[in-house]
Coordinates of C-alpha atoms in Angstrom, one line a residue:
M1 CA -6.8 9.2 -13.4
S2 CA -8.7 6.0 -13.7
T3 CA -10.2 4.8 -10.2
D4 CA -10.2 1.2 -11.9
G5 CA -6.8 0.5 -10.7
F6 CA -4.1 -0.5 -13.0
S7 CA -4.1 -0.3 -16.5
E8 CA -3.5 -3.4 -18.6
Q9 CA 0.0 -1.9 -19.5
E10 CA 0.4 -1.0 -15.5
R11 CA -0.4 -4.8 -14.7
A12 CA 2.2 -6.3 -17.1
A13 CA 4.8 -3.8 -15.7
M14 CA 4.0 -5.3 -12.1
K15 CA 4.0 -8.6 -13.5
A16 CA 7.9 -7.7 -15.2
R17 CA 8.8 -6.3 -11.7
A18 CA 7.5 -9.2 -10.0
E19 CA 9.6 -11.2 -12.1
E20 CA 12.5 -9.0 -11.3
L21 CA 12.0 -9.4 -7.6
R22 CA 11.7 -13.1 -7.8
K23 CA 15.1 -13.0 -9.7
E24 CA 16.5 -10.7 -6.8
A25 CA 15.4 -12.6 -4.2
A26 CA 16.7 -16.1 -5.7
G27 CA 19.8 -14.4 -6.0
G28 CA 20.3 -13.4 -2.1
R29 CA 21.1 -9.9 -2.7
G30 CA 18.3 -7.9 -1.3
R31 CA 16.5 -11.0 -0.5
K32 CA 14.4 -9.8 2.3
A33 CA 13.2 -6.5 0.8
A34 CA 12.4 -8.2 -2.5
T35 CA 10.4 -11.0 -0.7
D36 CA 8.4 -8.5 1.3
E37 CA 7.3 -6.6 -2.0
L38 CA 6.9 -9.6 -4.1
D39 CA 4.5 -10.7 -1.1
V40 CA 2.7 -7.4 -1.0
L41 CA 2.1 -7.4 -4.9
S42 CA 1.1 -11.1 -4.7
K43 CA -1.5 -10.4 -1.7
I44 CA -3.0 -7.4 -3.9
A45 CA -3.1 -9.5 -6.8
E46 CA -5.7 -12.2 -4.7
M47 CA -7.9 -9.5 -3.5
E48 CA -11.3 -9.4 -4.6
A49 CA -11.8 -7.2 -7.8
A50 CA -12.9 -4.0 -5.8
D51 CA -10.5 -4.2 -3.3
R52 CA -7.6 -5.0 -5.9
A53 CA -8.2 -1.7 -7.7
V54 CA -8.2 0.4 -4.6
A55 CA -5.4 -1.3 -3.4
E56 CA -3.4 -1.0 -6.5
R57 CA -4.1 2.7 -6.8
V58 CA -3.2 3.3 -3.0
H59 CA 0.2 0.8 -3.7
A60 CA 1.0 3.5 -6.4
V61 CA 0.4 6.5 -4.4
V62 CA 2.6 5.1 -1.9
T63 CA 5.6 4.2 -3.6
A64 CA 5.1 7.4 -5.7
N65 CA 5.0 9.8 -2.9
A66 CA 7.1 7.7 0.0
P67 CA 9.7 5.7 -1.9
E68 CA 11.5 5.5 1.4
L69 CA 8.9 3.4 2.9
A70 CA 9.2 -0.7 2.3
P71 CA 6.5 -2.5 1.1
K72 CA 5.8 -5.7 3.5
L73 CA 2.8 -7.5 4.7
W74 CA 1.3 -6.8 8.3
Y75 CA -1.2 -8.9 9.5
G76 CA -1.3 -10.4 6.1
Q77 CA -2.4 -7.2 4.5
P78 CA -0.3 -4.5 2.7
A79 CA 1.7 -2.1 4.7
Y80 CA 4.7 0.4 4.3
A81 CA 7.5 0.4 6.9
R82 CA 10.5 2.8 7.7
K83 CA 13.6 1.1 9.5
G84 CA 11.3 -2.4 9.7
K85 CA 8.4 -0.1 11.5
V86 CA 5.0 0.1 9.8
V87 CA 4.0 3.6 9.4
C88 CA 1.0 2.8 7.1
F89 CA -1.0 0.2 6.0
F90 CA -4.0 -0.8 3.5
R91 CA -6.6 -3.4 5.0
S92 CA -9.2 -5.2 2.6
G93 CA -12.6 -4.8 3.4
H94 CA -13.5 -7.8 2.0
T95 CA -11.1 -9.8 3.5
D96 CA -11.9 -8.4 7.1
K97 CA -15.8 -8.8 6.0
E98 CA -16.4 -4.8 6.3
R99 CA -18.4 -2.9 3.8
Y100 CA -15.2 -0.8 3.2
S101 CA -11.4 -1.1 3.0
T102 CA -9.4 1.0 5.2
F103 CA -5.9 3.0 4.9
G104 CA -4.4 3.8 8.2
F105 CA -1.3 5.2 9.6
T106 CA 0.4 3.9 12.8
P107 CA 1.9 6.4 15.6
E108 CA 5.4 6.1 13.3
A109 CA 3.9 8.3 11.0
N110 CA 3.6 11.6 13.5
L111 CA 0.7 13.2 11.8
D112 CA 0.0 14.9 15.4
D113 CA -1.8 17.8 14.4
G114 CA -3.2 19.6 17.8
G115 CA -5.4 17.7 19.7
L116 CA -7.2 15.6 17.3
W117 CA -6.2 13.9 14.0
A118 CA -7.0 11.3 11.9
T119 CA -5.3 7.9 11.9
S120 CA -7.4 6.0 9.3
F121 CA -9.9 6.3 6.5
A122 CA -12.7 4.4 5.1
V123 CA -11.3 3.7 1.3
T124 CA -14.3 2.4 -1.5
G125 CA -12.4 4.2 -4.3
L126 CA -9.8 7.1 -5.3
D127 CA -10.2 9.9 -7.3
D128 CA -7.8 12.4 -8.0
T129 CA -8.6 14.6 -4.9
S130 CA -8.8 11.6 -2.8
E131 CA -5.3 10.5 -4.2
A132 CA -4.1 14.0 -3.7
A133 CA -5.0 14.1 0.2
L134 CA -3.2 10.7 0.5
A135 CA -0.3 12.0 -0.9
A136 CA -0.1 15.1 1.1
L137 CA -0.4 12.8 4.4
L138 CA 2.5 10.5 3.1
R139 CA 4.3 13.4 2.5
K140 CA 4.0 14.6 6.0
A141 CA 4.2 11.1 7.6
V142 CA 7.9 10.7 5.9
S143 CA 8.9 14.4 6.5

């Protein structure tokens, strides 16, 4: 799996999906969800190249492993919510003027594991191993 973000084919599919969402939002049916997802995809597209590549991979992992989570913006950054409450989020390092981006979970994720557990992770890239770890955490967060 590439760590450089989406392929040209995947980018074309995202653009097509964005157009579908625009049409859906204009039609009024599912307007809020369609608008929220479009906002997230637009925010990712605006990111600096390195953060965009990571955010695209994160978005793909979240939507594949936790389809019940709805994309939405949270503090102007991509997030994913269940019943309107944010479960996990991505923070752009470039936007936040930090040296790395962050992927985190809120208490809604219920990741409690004994007396100590991680709630956020520094992210500079995703390889197969880190994607698998993220996918496992997402499945636990929505179970």
